[in-house]
Short mmCIF file of C-alpha atoms in Angstrom, two decimals:
data_model
loop_
_atom_site.label_atom_id
_atom_site.label_comp_id
_atom_site.label_asym_id
_atom_site.label_seq_id
_atom_site.Cartn_x
_atom_site.Cartn_y
_atom_site.Cartn_z
CA MET M 1 106.70 182.94 48.23
CA ILE M 2 106.92 185.82 50.66
CA ARG M 3 105.79 183.78 53.53
CA MET M 4 108.51 181.07 52.78
CA LEU M 5 110.91 183.85 52.80
CA TRP M 6 109.59 185.11 56.26
CA GLY M 7 109.69 181.55 57.50
CA THR M 8 113.23 181.13 56.16
CA VAL M 9 114.27 184.44 58.03
CA GLY M 10 112.34 183.29 61.40
CA VAL M 11 114.14 180.04 61.51
CA ALA M 12 117.60 181.67 60.74
CA VAL M 13 117.30 184.40 63.22
CA LEU M 14 115.89 181.99 65.91
CA ALA M 15 118.71 179.75 65.19
CA PHE M 16 121.17 182.65 65.91
CA ALA M 17 119.36 183.77 69.10
CA VAL M 18 119.31 180.33 70.57
CA PHE M 19 122.99 180.03 69.65
CA GLU M 20 123.57 183.20 71.41
CA ALA M 21 121.51 182.20 74.56
CA VAL M 22 123.30 178.89 74.96
CA LYS M 23 126.77 180.47 74.31
CA TYR M 24 126.16 183.27 76.93
CA GLY M 25 123.48 181.79 79.28
CA GLY M 26 122.15 183.64 82.36
CA TRP M 27 119.99 186.79 81.36
CA THR M 28 119.99 185.85 77.75
CA TRP M 29 117.44 183.08 78.26
CA LEU M 30 115.05 185.67 79.89
CA ALA M 31 115.77 188.10 76.93
CA LEU M 32 114.94 185.19 74.43
CA THR M 33 111.62 184.35 76.17
CA PHE M 34 110.41 188.01 76.42
CA GLY M 35 111.55 188.71 72.85
CA VAL M 36 109.48 185.66 71.53
CA LEU M 37 106.48 186.33 73.54
CA GLY M 38 106.76 190.18 74.23
CA PRO M 39 105.08 191.47 71.05
CA ASP M 40 101.90 189.62 71.78
CA LEU M 41 101.57 191.33 75.01
CA ALA M 42 99.97 194.10 72.85
CA PHE M 43 96.77 191.79 73.00
CA LEU M 44 96.54 193.12 76.68
CA ALA M 45 95.53 196.57 75.38
CA GLY M 46 92.32 194.90 74.26
CA LEU M 47 91.35 193.47 77.71
CA GLY M 48 87.83 194.57 78.65
CA ALA M 49 86.93 195.04 75.10
CA ASP M 50 83.34 194.58 74.14
CA PRO M 51 82.84 190.65 73.31
CA ARG M 52 81.17 191.53 69.95
CA GLU M 53 84.41 193.49 68.96
CA THR M 54 86.53 190.37 69.19
CA GLY M 55 86.35 186.81 68.43
CA ARG M 56 87.10 184.73 65.27
CA GLY M 57 90.54 186.11 64.74
CA ARG M 58 89.66 189.77 65.37
CA LEU M 59 91.62 191.92 67.66
CA ALA M 60 89.89 194.51 70.07
CA PRO M 61 90.03 197.82 67.90
CA LYS M 62 91.70 199.74 70.85
CA ALA M 63 94.58 196.98 70.80
CA VAL M 64 95.25 197.56 67.01
CA PRO M 65 97.97 200.52 67.32
CA ALA M 66 99.95 198.68 70.05
CA TYR M 67 99.81 195.35 68.22
CA ASN M 68 100.80 196.92 64.86
CA LEU M 69 103.61 198.91 66.37
CA ALA M 70 105.05 195.74 68.16
CA HIS M 71 104.79 193.92 65.00
CA ARG M 72 106.74 196.26 62.56
CA ALA M 73 109.75 194.52 61.21
CA TRP M 74 111.76 197.60 61.06
CA LEU M 75 111.69 198.18 64.83
CA PRO M 76 113.51 195.15 65.93
CA ILE M 77 116.09 195.76 63.02
CA LEU M 78 116.43 199.32 64.28
CA PHE M 79 116.82 198.21 67.89
CA LEU M 80 119.65 195.61 66.88
CA VAL M 81 121.48 198.55 65.10
CA VAL M 82 121.29 200.87 67.99
CA VAL M 83 122.22 198.24 70.63
CA SER M 84 125.02 197.05 68.50
CA LEU M 85 126.42 200.81 68.18
CA LEU M 86 126.10 201.76 71.72
CA PRO M 87 129.27 201.69 73.83
CA ILE M 88 128.09 199.38 76.53
CA ALA M 89 129.74 196.43 78.28
CA HIS M 90 129.53 193.13 76.55
CA ALA M 91 127.61 191.50 79.57
CA VAL M 92 124.80 194.41 79.05
CA PHE M 93 124.92 194.11 75.40
CA VAL M 94 124.35 190.42 74.73
CA PRO M 95 120.85 190.16 76.41
CA TRP M 96 119.52 193.16 74.67
CA PHE M 97 120.78 191.77 71.41
CA VAL M 98 119.16 188.32 71.93
CA PHE M 99 116.05 190.09 72.77
CA GLY M 100 116.19 192.00 69.48
CA LEU M 101 116.78 188.75 67.60
CA ALA M 102 113.97 187.10 69.33
CA TRP M 103 111.58 189.90 68.63
CA LEU M 104 112.56 189.87 65.07
CA THR M 105 112.02 185.93 65.08
CA HIS M 106 108.45 186.51 66.37
CA ILE M 107 107.46 188.89 63.75
CA ALA M 108 108.88 186.72 60.83
CA ILE M 109 107.17 183.66 62.25
CA ASP M 110 103.88 185.46 62.55
CA ARG M 111 104.40 186.62 58.92
CA ALA M 112 105.17 183.05 57.65
CA ALA M 113 102.02 181.92 59.38
CA GLY M 114 99.90 184.24 57.61
CA TYR M 115 99.43 186.79 60.71
CA GLY M 116 100.36 190.24 59.57
CA LEU M 117 99.57 193.73 60.61
CA ARG M 118 95.82 194.50 61.63
CA ASP M 119 93.36 196.98 60.08
CA ALA M 120 91.62 199.70 62.14
CA GLU M 121 88.71 197.15 62.94
CA GLY M 122 91.30 194.38 64.17
CA TRP M 123 91.27 191.98 61.27
CA VAL M 124 94.44 190.79 59.78
CA ARG M 125 94.83 193.03 56.75
CA GLY M 126 93.50 191.49 53.60
CA ARG M 127 91.62 188.63 55.54
CA ALA M 128 88.46 190.01 56.99
CA PRO M 129 85.66 187.78 56.72
CA VAL M 130 82.89 188.47 54.26
CA ALA M 131 79.58 189.36 56.21
#
């Protein structure tokens, strides 16, 4: 049930983000792209990790803090609130707002697909394989 709710949130927020990107064009498309793909750049923090620490859905333990921070749902929500309250020009506001929407979309779709936050060893919480 929760995953279905996350999926609904993801689709709704994505539709709004795409609507805004189509409406305003320009930099909003770049913001949309970075917002959707950006949170997974946390995987780069695990580059060079021992191959025995990764594989079969496991994230390198040294990348877990960055990954978990980028995948906390309250961060893009807070980002959207702050951006909405800042006294900035509309042309500056829209790409940042679309970025926040896309970031929230990424998190919602990840959660709907069953990918949540990671434990200290790099496994999706509650889904570590039995040895």
